[in-house]
Coordinates of C-alpha atoms and ligand atoms in Angstrom, one line a residue:
M10 CA 0.0 0.0 0.0
V11 CA 1.3 3.4 -1.0
V12 CA 0.3 6.0 1.5
E13 CA -0.7 9.7 1.0
F14 CA -0.8 9.6 -2.7
H15 CA -3.0 12.1 -4.6
N16 CA -3.4 12.3 -8.3
E17 CA -2.6 15.5 -10.0
P18 CA -5.9 17.1 -10.9
A19 CA -6.9 17.8 -14.5
T20 CA -6.7 21.5 -15.5
D21 CA -10.2 23.0 -15.8
F22 CA -10.2 24.7 -19.2
T23 CA -13.6 26.3 -18.6
D24 CA -11.7 28.6 -16.3
Q25 CA -10.6 31.7 -18.2
E26 CA -7.4 32.0 -16.2
N27 CA -6.4 28.5 -17.2
Q28 CA -7.3 29.2 -20.8
Q29 CA -5.1 32.2 -20.8
A30 CA -2.2 30.5 -19.1
F31 CA -2.3 27.7 -21.6
K32 CA -2.4 30.1 -24.6
D33 CA 0.6 31.9 -23.1
A34 CA 2.4 28.5 -22.8
L35 CA 1.6 27.8 -26.5
K36 CA 3.2 31.2 -27.4
K37 CA 6.3 30.4 -25.2
V38 CA 6.8 27.1 -26.8
K39 CA 6.3 28.5 -30.3
A40 CA 9.0 31.1 -29.6
E41 CA 11.4 28.2 -29.0
F42 CA 10.8 26.5 -32.3
G43 CA 14.0 25.6 -34.1
K44 CA 16.1 24.9 -31.0
E45 CA 19.0 22.5 -31.2
I46 CA 18.8 19.6 -28.8
P47 CA 22.1 17.8 -27.8
L48 CA 22.9 14.4 -26.4
V49 CA 23.6 14.5 -22.7
I50 CA 26.3 12.1 -21.5
N51 CA 27.6 12.4 -18.0
G52 CA 25.9 15.8 -17.7
E53 CA 27.8 17.1 -20.8
K54 CA 25.8 18.5 -23.7
I55 CA 27.1 17.1 -27.0
F56 CA 26.0 18.5 -30.4
T57 CA 26.8 16.1 -33.2
D58 CA 27.0 16.7 -36.9
D59 CA 24.5 13.9 -37.6
K60 CA 21.1 15.4 -36.8
Y61 CA 17.4 14.9 -37.5
E62 CA 14.3 17.1 -37.2
S63 CA 11.2 16.9 -35.1
V64 CA 8.2 18.3 -36.9
D65 CA 4.6 19.3 -36.1
P66 CA 2.3 16.4 -37.3
A67 CA -0.5 18.9 -37.8
N68 CA 1.7 21.0 -40.0
H69 CA 4.6 18.8 -41.2
Q70 CA 6.5 21.7 -42.9
Q71 CA 7.0 23.2 -39.5
V72 CA 10.3 22.1 -37.9
L73 CA 10.1 22.2 -34.1
G74 CA 13.7 21.4 -33.3
T75 CA 16.8 19.7 -34.5
I76 CA 18.2 16.8 -32.6
S77 CA 21.7 15.4 -32.4
K78 CA 21.9 11.7 -33.1
A79 CA 24.0 9.4 -30.9
S80 CA 26.4 7.0 -32.5
K81 CA 27.4 3.6 -31.2
E82 CA 30.6 5.1 -29.7
Q83 CA 28.4 7.6 -27.9
V84 CA 26.2 4.8 -26.6
D85 CA 29.4 3.3 -25.2
Q86 CA 30.4 6.6 -23.6
A87 CA 26.9 7.0 -22.1
M88 CA 27.1 3.4 -20.7
E89 CA 30.5 4.1 -19.1
A90 CA 29.0 7.3 -17.5
A91 CA 26.0 5.3 -16.3
K92 CA 28.3 2.6 -14.8
E93 CA 30.4 5.2 -13.1
A94 CA 27.4 7.1 -11.7
Y95 CA 25.9 3.8 -10.5
K96 CA 28.7 3.3 -8.0
T97 CA 27.6 6.3 -5.9
W98 CA 23.9 6.7 -6.9
R99 CA 23.1 3.2 -5.6
K100 CA 24.4 4.2 -2.2
W101 CA 22.0 7.2 -1.8
T102 CA 19.3 6.0 0.5
P103 CA 15.9 5.4 -1.1
K104 CA 14.6 8.4 0.9
E105 CA 17.3 10.7 -0.5
R106 CA 16.5 9.5 -4.0
A107 CA 12.8 9.9 -3.5
E108 CA 13.2 13.4 -2.1
L109 CA 15.2 14.5 -5.1
L110 CA 12.5 13.1 -7.4
I111 CA 9.7 14.8 -5.5
R112 CA 11.6 18.0 -6.2
V113 CA 11.5 17.0 -9.9
S114 CA 7.8 16.6 -9.8
A115 CA 7.4 20.1 -8.1
I116 CA 9.3 21.7 -11.0
I117 CA 7.1 19.8 -13.6
R118 CA 4.0 21.0 -11.7
R119 CA 5.2 24.6 -12.0
R120 CA 6.0 24.2 -15.7
K121 CA 3.0 22.1 -16.4
H122 CA 1.4 24.1 -19.2
E123 CA 4.7 24.6 -21.0
L124 CA 5.2 20.9 -21.2
S125 CA 1.6 20.2 -22.3
A126 CA 1.8 23.0 -24.9
L127 CA 4.9 21.4 -26.4
M128 CA 2.9 18.1 -26.7
V129 CA 0.2 20.0 -28.6
Y130 CA 2.8 20.8 -31.3
E131 CA 5.1 17.7 -31.1
A132 CA 2.5 15.0 -30.7
G133 CA -0.7 16.7 -32.0
K134 CA -2.3 16.3 -28.6
P135 CA -5.6 18.1 -27.7
W136 CA -5.2 20.3 -24.7
N137 CA -7.0 18.0 -22.3
E138 CA -5.0 14.9 -23.5
A139 CA -1.7 16.9 -23.2
D140 CA -2.6 18.1 -19.7
G141 CA -3.4 14.5 -18.8
D142 CA -0.1 13.3 -20.1
T143 CA 1.9 15.8 -18.0
N144 CA -0.2 15.1 -15.0
E145 CA 0.4 11.4 -15.4
G146 CA 4.1 12.0 -15.5
I147 CA 3.8 13.8 -12.1
D148 CA 1.7 11.0 -10.8
F149 CA 4.3 8.3 -11.8
I150 CA 7.0 10.2 -10.0
E151 CA 5.0 10.8 -6.8
Y152 CA 3.8 7.3 -6.7
Y153 CA 7.1 5.5 -7.4
A154 CA 8.9 7.7 -4.9
R155 CA 6.5 6.7 -2.2
S156 CA 6.6 3.1 -3.3
M157 CA 10.4 3.0 -3.0
M158 CA 10.3 4.6 0.4
E159 CA 8.1 1.7 1.5
L160 CA 10.3 -0.9 -0.1
A161 CA 13.3 0.7 1.7
H162 CA 12.3 -1.3 4.7
G163 CA 12.4 -4.6 2.9
K164 CA 9.8 -7.2 3.6
Q165 CA 9.3 -9.4 6.5
V166 CA 11.2 -12.6 7.0
F167 CA 11.5 -14.4 10.4
D168 CA 14.3 -14.6 12.9
R169 CA 14.9 -17.8 14.8
E170 CA 17.0 -18.5 17.8
G171 CA 20.6 -17.3 17.3
E172 CA 19.8 -15.9 13.9
H173 CA 18.6 -12.5 12.6
N174 CA 17.4 -12.3 9.0
Q175 CA 16.6 -9.4 6.7
Y176 CA 15.0 -9.3 3.2
I177 CA 16.0 -6.2 1.4
Y178 CA 15.8 -4.7 -2.1
K179 CA 18.8 -3.5 -4.1
P180 CA 19.2 -2.0 -7.6
M181 CA 20.6 -3.9 -10.5
G182 CA 22.9 -1.5 -12.5
P183 CA 22.7 0.6 -15.6
G184 CA 19.8 0.0 -18.0
V185 CA 18.0 1.3 -21.1
T186 CA 14.7 3.2 -21.3
I187 CA 12.9 3.1 -24.7
P188 CA 9.7 5.0 -24.6
P189 CA 7.0 5.5 -27.2
W190 CA 5.7 8.7 -28.8
N191 CA 2.1 8.4 -27.8
F192 CA 2.5 9.3 -24.1
P193 CA 5.7 11.2 -24.8
F194 CA 5.9 12.7 -21.4
A195 CA 4.1 10.3 -19.0
I196 CA 5.5 7.0 -20.2
M197 CA 8.9 8.4 -21.0
T198 CA 9.0 9.9 -17.5
G199 CA 7.6 6.9 -15.7
T200 CA 9.9 4.5 -17.3
T201 CA 12.9 6.7 -16.7
V202 CA 12.3 7.7 -13.1
A203 CA 11.2 4.3 -11.8
P204 CA 14.6 2.6 -12.4
I205 CA 16.5 5.6 -11.0
I206 CA 14.4 5.9 -7.9
A207 CA 15.3 2.2 -7.4
G208 CA 19.0 3.2 -7.5
N209 CA 19.8 2.2 -11.1
T210 CA 21.2 4.5 -13.8
V211 CA 19.7 4.9 -17.2
L212 CA 20.4 5.5 -20.9
L213 CA 17.2 7.2 -22.3
K214 CA 16.6 6.9 -26.0
P215 CA 13.5 9.0 -26.7
A216 CA 11.0 8.1 -29.4
E217 CA 12.1 9.6 -32.8
D218 CA 8.9 11.6 -33.1
T219 CA 9.0 13.2 -29.7
P220 CA 12.5 14.0 -28.6
L221 CA 11.9 17.7 -27.6
I222 CA 9.5 16.8 -24.8
A223 CA 11.9 14.1 -23.6
Y224 CA 14.6 16.7 -23.5
K225 CA 12.5 18.9 -21.2
L226 CA 12.6 16.1 -18.6
I227 CA 16.4 16.0 -18.9
E228 CA 16.6 19.8 -18.3
I229 CA 14.3 19.4 -15.3
L230 CA 16.3 16.5 -13.8
E231 CA 19.4 18.7 -14.1
E232 CA 17.7 21.7 -12.5
A233 CA 16.6 19.5 -9.6
G234 CA 20.2 18.4 -9.0
L235 CA 20.3 14.9 -10.3
P236 CA 23.9 13.8 -10.2
K237 CA 25.7 13.5 -13.6
G238 CA 25.5 10.2 -15.4
V239 CA 22.4 9.0 -13.6
V240 CA 20.3 9.7 -16.7
N241 CA 22.1 9.9 -20.0
F242 CA 20.2 11.2 -23.1
V243 CA 21.0 9.3 -26.3
P244 CA 18.4 10.2 -29.0
G245 CA 19.1 8.5 -32.3
D246 CA 18.0 6.3 -35.1
P247 CA 16.7 3.0 -33.7
K248 CA 18.1 1.2 -36.8
E249 CA 21.5 2.4 -35.8
I250 CA 21.6 2.2 -32.1
G251 CA 18.4 0.3 -31.0
D252 CA 19.9 -3.2 -31.1
Y253 CA 23.2 -1.9 -29.8
L254 CA 21.6 -0.5 -26.7
V255 CA 19.7 -3.7 -26.1
D256 CA 22.6 -6.0 -26.8
H257 CA 25.1 -4.0 -24.8
K258 CA 26.9 -6.3 -22.3
D259 CA 26.4 -3.7 -19.5
T260 CA 22.6 -3.2 -20.1
H261 CA 21.0 -4.8 -17.0
F262 CA 17.4 -4.1 -18.0
V263 CA 15.4 -2.7 -20.9
T264 CA 12.1 -0.9 -20.2
F265 CA 10.3 -0.7 -23.5
T266 CA 6.9 0.6 -24.6
G267 CA 5.9 0.4 -28.3
S268 CA 5.0 -2.0 -31.0
R269 CA 4.7 -5.8 -30.7
A270 CA 7.3 -6.3 -33.4
T271 CA 9.9 -4.2 -31.6
G272 CA 9.0 -5.5 -28.2
T273 CA 9.4 -9.2 -29.2
R274 CA 12.7 -8.3 -31.0
I275 CA 14.0 -6.7 -27.8
F276 CA 12.8 -9.6 -25.7
E277 CA 14.6 -12.1 -27.9
R278 CA 17.8 -10.2 -28.2
A279 CA 18.1 -9.4 -24.5
A280 CA 17.9 -13.1 -23.7
K281 CA 21.4 -13.7 -25.3
V282 CA 24.2 -13.4 -22.9
Q283 CA 27.0 -11.3 -24.5
E284 CA 30.7 -11.7 -24.1
G285 CA 31.7 -10.1 -20.8
Q286 CA 28.2 -10.2 -19.4
N287 CA 27.7 -12.2 -16.2
F288 CA 24.0 -11.6 -15.5
L289 CA 20.7 -12.1 -17.2
K290 CA 18.9 -9.1 -18.5
R291 CA 15.5 -8.1 -17.5
V292 CA 13.0 -6.9 -20.1
I293 CA 9.9 -4.9 -19.3
A294 CA 7.8 -4.7 -22.5
E295 CA 4.5 -3.0 -22.9
M296 CA 3.3 -3.7 -26.4
G297 CA 0.1 -3.4 -28.3
G298 CA -3.6 -4.0 -27.8
K299 CA -6.7 -4.8 -29.8
D300 CA -9.0 -3.6 -27.1
A301 CA -12.8 -4.1 -27.1
I302 CA -15.9 -2.7 -25.6
V303 CA -18.4 -5.5 -25.1
V304 CA -22.0 -4.4 -25.1
D305 CA -24.6 -6.7 -23.5
E306 CA -28.4 -6.6 -24.0
N307 CA -30.7 -4.4 -21.8
I308 CA -28.2 -1.6 -21.3
D309 CA -28.2 2.1 -21.6
T310 CA -27.3 2.6 -25.3
D311 CA -26.3 6.2 -24.7
L312 CA -23.7 5.2 -22.2
A313 CA -22.4 2.4 -24.5
A314 CA -22.1 4.8 -27.5
Q315 CA -20.4 7.4 -25.5
A316 CA -17.9 4.9 -24.1
I317 CA -17.1 3.5 -27.5
V318 CA -16.6 6.9 -29.1
D319 CA -14.5 8.4 -26.3
S320 CA -12.3 5.3 -26.1
A321 CA -12.0 4.9 -29.9
F322 CA -11.2 8.5 -30.8
G323 CA -9.6 10.2 -27.8
F324 CA -6.1 11.3 -29.0
S325 CA -7.0 9.9 -32.4
G326 CA -7.1 6.3 -31.2
Q327 CA -3.4 6.4 -30.6
K328 CA -3.5 4.8 -27.1
C329 CA -2.5 1.2 -26.4
S330 CA -5.8 1.1 -24.6
A331 CA -8.0 2.5 -27.4
C332 CA -11.2 0.8 -28.3
S333 CA -10.7 -0.6 -31.8
R334 CA -13.5 -3.2 -31.6
A335 CA -17.1 -2.7 -30.5
I336 CA -18.7 -6.2 -29.9
V337 CA -22.4 -5.7 -29.5
H338 CA -25.4 -7.8 -28.6
K339 CA -27.8 -8.2 -31.6
D340 CA -30.7 -6.6 -29.7
V341 CA -29.0 -3.3 -29.2
Y342 CA -26.5 -3.4 -32.1
D343 CA -28.4 -1.0 -34.4
E344 CA -29.2 1.5 -31.7
V345 CA -25.6 1.6 -30.3
L346 CA -24.2 1.9 -33.8
E347 CA -26.6 4.7 -34.8
K348 CA -25.8 6.7 -31.7
S349 CA -22.1 6.1 -32.1
I350 CA -22.2 7.4 -35.6
K351 CA -24.2 10.5 -34.5
L352 CA -21.6 11.3 -31.7
T353 CA -18.7 10.7 -34.1
K354 CA -20.1 13.2 -36.6
E355 CA -20.0 15.9 -33.9
L356 CA -16.2 15.6 -33.3
S357 CA -14.0 18.4 -34.4
I358 CA -10.7 17.7 -36.1
K359 CA -8.0 20.2 -36.8
H360 CA -4.7 21.6 -35.4
T361 CA -5.2 21.3 -31.6
E362 CA -3.5 24.7 -30.9
G363 CA -6.8 26.2 -32.0
G364 CA -8.3 25.8 -28.5
S365 CA -9.4 23.5 -25.7
D366 CA -12.6 22.6 -27.7
V367 CA -10.7 20.9 -30.5
Y368 CA -11.5 17.2 -30.0
M369 CA -8.9 15.6 -32.3
G370 CA -5.7 16.5 -34.0
P371 CA -3.5 14.7 -36.5
V372 CA -2.0 11.2 -36.3
I373 CA 1.7 11.2 -35.5
N374 CA 3.6 10.7 -38.8
Q375 CA 3.5 9.7 -42.4
K376 CA 4.1 6.1 -41.7
Q377 CA 1.1 5.9 -39.3
F378 CA -1.0 7.9 -41.6
D379 CA -0.3 5.6 -44.6
K380 CA -0.9 2.5 -42.4
I381 CA -4.2 3.7 -41.0
K382 CA -5.4 4.8 -44.5
N383 CA -4.6 1.3 -45.7
Y384 CA -6.6 -0.3 -42.9
I385 CA -9.6 1.9 -43.7
E386 CA -9.4 0.7 -47.3
I387 CA -9.2 -2.9 -46.1
G388 CA -12.0 -2.4 -43.6
S389 CA -14.3 -0.7 -46.1
K390 CA -14.1 -3.9 -48.2
E391 CA -14.5 -6.3 -45.2
G392 CA -17.4 -4.4 -43.7
K393 CA -19.4 -1.2 -44.3
L394 CA -17.9 2.3 -43.9
E395 CA -20.4 4.1 -41.8
V396 CA -18.7 7.4 -41.0
G397 CA -15.3 9.0 -41.5
G398 CA -12.8 7.4 -43.9
K399 CA -11.6 10.8 -45.0
T400 CA -7.8 11.3 -44.9
D401 CA -5.7 14.3 -45.8
D402 CA -1.9 14.6 -45.4
S403 CA -1.4 17.7 -47.5
K404 CA -0.6 19.9 -44.5
G405 CA -0.9 17.6 -41.5
F406 CA -1.6 13.9 -41.0
F407 CA -5.3 14.1 -40.5
V408 CA -7.5 11.0 -40.4
H409 CA -11.2 11.5 -39.6
P410 CA -12.8 9.4 -37.0
T411 CA -14.0 6.2 -38.7
I412 CA -16.6 3.6 -37.9
I413 CA -16.8 0.4 -39.9
S414 CA -19.7 -1.9 -39.2
D415 CA -20.8 -5.5 -39.9
L416 CA -17.4 -7.0 -39.5
K417 CA -16.5 -10.6 -38.6
S418 CA -14.1 -11.3 -35.8
S419 CA -11.7 -12.9 -38.2
D420 CA -11.5 -9.8 -40.4
Q421 CA -8.1 -8.2 -40.7
I422 CA -9.1 -4.9 -39.1
M423 CA -10.7 -6.8 -36.2
Q424 CA -7.4 -8.7 -35.6
E425 CA -4.5 -6.3 -36.3
E426 CA -3.5 -3.2 -34.2
I427 CA -4.3 -0.1 -36.2
F428 CA -3.3 2.6 -33.7
G429 CA -5.6 5.3 -35.2
P430 CA -9.1 6.6 -35.1
V431 CA -10.8 3.5 -36.5
V432 CA -13.3 1.3 -34.7
G433 CA -15.0 -1.9 -36.1
F434 CA -18.4 -3.1 -35.0
T435 CA -19.5 -6.7 -34.9
K436 CA -22.7 -8.3 -33.7
C437 CA -23.2 -11.4 -31.5
D438 CA -26.2 -13.5 -30.3
N439 CA -25.5 -13.9 -26.6
F440 CA -23.0 -13.0 -23.8
E441 CA -20.9 -16.2 -24.3
E442 CA -20.3 -15.3 -27.9
L443 CA -19.6 -11.6 -27.0
L444 CA -16.8 -12.8 -24.7
E445 CA -15.5 -15.4 -27.1
V446 CA -15.1 -12.7 -29.8
A447 CA -13.5 -10.3 -27.3
N448 CA -10.9 -12.9 -26.5
D449 CA -10.3 -13.8 -30.1
T450 CA -7.2 -11.7 -30.4
D451 CA -3.5 -12.2 -29.7
Y452 CA -3.6 -9.2 -27.4
G453 CA -4.9 -8.9 -23.8
L454 CA -4.5 -5.3 -22.7
T455 CA -7.7 -3.5 -21.8
G456 CA -11.4 -4.3 -22.2
A457 CA -14.7 -2.9 -21.0
V458 CA -18.1 -4.6 -20.5
I459 CA -21.3 -2.7 -20.6
T460 CA -23.9 -4.8 -18.8
N461 CA -26.5 -4.7 -16.1
N462 CA -26.3 -8.4 -15.5
R463 CA -24.1 -9.1 -12.5
E464 CA -23.7 -12.8 -13.5
H465 CA -22.3 -11.6 -16.9
W466 CA -19.9 -9.2 -15.1
R467 CA -18.7 -12.1 -12.9
Q468 CA -18.3 -14.2 -16.0
A469 CA -16.2 -11.5 -17.7
C470 CA -14.0 -11.1 -14.5
E471 CA -13.2 -14.8 -14.8
D472 CA -12.9 -15.2 -18.5
Y473 CA -12.2 -11.9 -20.3
D474 CA -8.4 -12.3 -20.7
V475 CA -7.2 -8.7 -20.3
G476 CA -4.9 -6.9 -17.8
N477 CA -7.3 -4.0 -17.3
L478 CA -11.1 -4.8 -17.3
Y479 CA -13.7 -2.1 -16.7
L480 CA -17.4 -2.2 -16.1
N481 CA -19.9 0.3 -17.6
R482 CA -17.3 2.7 -18.8
G483 CA -14.8 3.0 -21.6
C484 CA -11.5 1.1 -21.8
T485 CA -9.1 4.0 -21.8
S486 CA -8.0 6.5 -19.1
A487 CA -6.2 4.3 -16.5
V488 CA -5.1 6.4 -13.6
V489 CA -1.8 5.8 -11.6
G490 CA -2.5 4.2 -8.3
Y491 CA -6.1 3.5 -9.2
H492 CA -5.9 1.4 -12.3
P493 CA -2.3 0.0 -12.6
F494 CA -1.8 -0.6 -16.3
G495 CA -0.5 -3.6 -18.3
G496 CA -1.7 -6.5 -20.2
F497 CA -1.6 -10.2 -21.0
K498 CA -0.7 -12.3 -24.0
M499 CA 1.1 -10.3 -26.7
S500 CA 0.4 -7.1 -25.0
G501 CA 3.6 -7.5 -23.0
T502 CA 5.1 -8.5 -19.7
D503 CA 2.2 -7.1 -17.6
A504 CA 4.6 -4.9 -15.7
K505 CA 1.6 -2.9 -14.3
T506 CA 2.8 0.7 -14.3
G507 CA 1.5 2.8 -11.4
S508 CA 1.1 -0.3 -9.2
P509 CA 2.5 -1.3 -5.8
D510 CA 4.5 -4.0 -7.6
Y511 CA 6.0 -1.9 -10.4
M512 CA 9.2 -0.9 -8.6
L513 CA 10.1 -4.6 -8.2
N514 CA 10.8 -4.6 -12.0
F515 CA 13.9 -2.6 -11.2
L516 CA 15.1 -4.3 -8.0
E517 CA 16.7 -7.5 -6.9
Q518 CA 16.0 -9.1 -3.6
K519 CA 18.8 -9.9 -1.2
I520 CA 18.8 -11.8 2.1
L521 CA 21.1 -10.9 5.0
S522 CA 21.3 -13.7 7.5
E523 CA 23.3 -13.1 10.7
Q524 CA 24.3 -15.8 13.2
F525 CA 24.6 -14.7 16.8
Ligands
ADP21 P1 6.0 2.6 -33.3 O1 5.8 1.8 -34.5 O2 4.8 2.9 -32.6 O3 6.8 3.8 -33.6 P2 8.2 1.2 -32.2 O4 8.1 -0.1 -31.5 O5 8.9 1.2 -33.6 O6 6.7 1.7 -32.3 O7 8.9 2.3 -31.3 C1 8.8 2.3 -29.9 C2 10.2 2.7 -29.4 O8 11.1 1.6 -29.8 C3 10.8 4.0 -30.0 O9 11.5 4.7 -29.0 C4 11.7 3.4 -31.1 O10 12.7 4.3 -31.4 C5 12.2 2.2 -30.4 N1 12.8 1.2 -31.3 C6 12.4 0.9 -32.6 N2 13.1 -0.1 -33.1 C7 14.0 -0.5 -32.1 C8 15.0 -1.5 -31.9 N3 15.3 -2.4 -32.9 N4 15.7 -1.6 -30.8 C9 15.4 -0.8 -29.8 N5 14.5 0.2 -29.8 C10 13.8 0.3 -31.0

């Protein structure tokens, strides 16, 4: 149990002061466009000749910043720095480490709108989603810091006559953090700070699409006084340095969030013991989802439609937890579909800098845009395109929220992760069948059940094979400390971020047994 933890509240954008503060933050961020971002190795800022650009996905001609790329040699230097820093950082008490990180979260809180505003430009986030992303980053820090302070006491083992025993937790060594672009602050921050609060040191390789927001964390860590070398910043091309980071003989753990293909590749590669390596690596992999909302008979169809639309189209469906399948009982299918179409038609889509009322922005990049467009074409043949389907990449990567109905569970768009604003509808005869279809996927991340039948809910609790199962609500919006997040099957190692167990991913247990 983690005591005295409170979630960071969402910003109320109906308040004019908050509106103004956010607009000011957008201006401040805009004034910084074009900045050059270095690598940071052992606290030293290194600008390399080999660079790439981060662009605004809603206006892809707009360069937001230029980022230095780390080479393999620089990865080696960063690893040396992390090894050196580990020698002293591991000896800081958990309380001292936690206190420093609480300072980090205080700085983030003060600069909250600036960070969120940057995600409006770099990730195409609507204001509320960007605000939620920053808040979740704060939550992760606050939660893990408290969690580590509790683990500092170890766990109970027993003494017997003439013998005193202790069960304690210790860090592992340097490791690698590989975050995704979809929660470019929250997940990047959570997967960077958890290992360091535990006493490890880190090489952080940010996602290619969102290095600027990751660099903000680096600046804040420095401002808070984190010792040099504890977090080293090594942005770069994953084709050049991705395997190298994972394979490195000194990498003790890899904490990864991203696609199934990359996650399984990392899992496999990390299993190989390299020359000079005398330990086994740990991999924490959070991968994809093919999440569903299951809608039973005799339910509130307004609630069901709202849950589906919110979960399918929030942040353009680019959440691992997004609803990409609506599996609906035949008695309410037409009504739920019709109401979902109506709600979808009301959604606004444009550059999210326009205001807090813009519902959806672009998708992240050309590759995702092309992939989603292709899936819409496939889906339109497999089922019936009800709404959306429009795409436009002339200025930004815009994909309109799309509903495709009358699909079969075996259809390609009901099986493969799309990671965009597309949801498929399918119809079933009874609850058993609804659950069967819900489980008919390689993934097992989130799911929601809309039902008023307690027996059916109990059945879903037993048989619906997902890490996060929700009743009578959508399947997104997990909150740190309330809904620890992580999934089964090919969704990953179920590391459960924001849970009382999460810190254990970065710790080893040691027994001290003393004879009197
Ligand atoms: P997506 O397709 O959503 O971009 P990826 O799995 O490719 O998902 O990316 C998630 C993270 O994994 C990013 O930080 C990316 O740079 C990184 N990555 C991609 N390929 C590799 C690799 N071979 N080794 C290590 N990291 C990688």
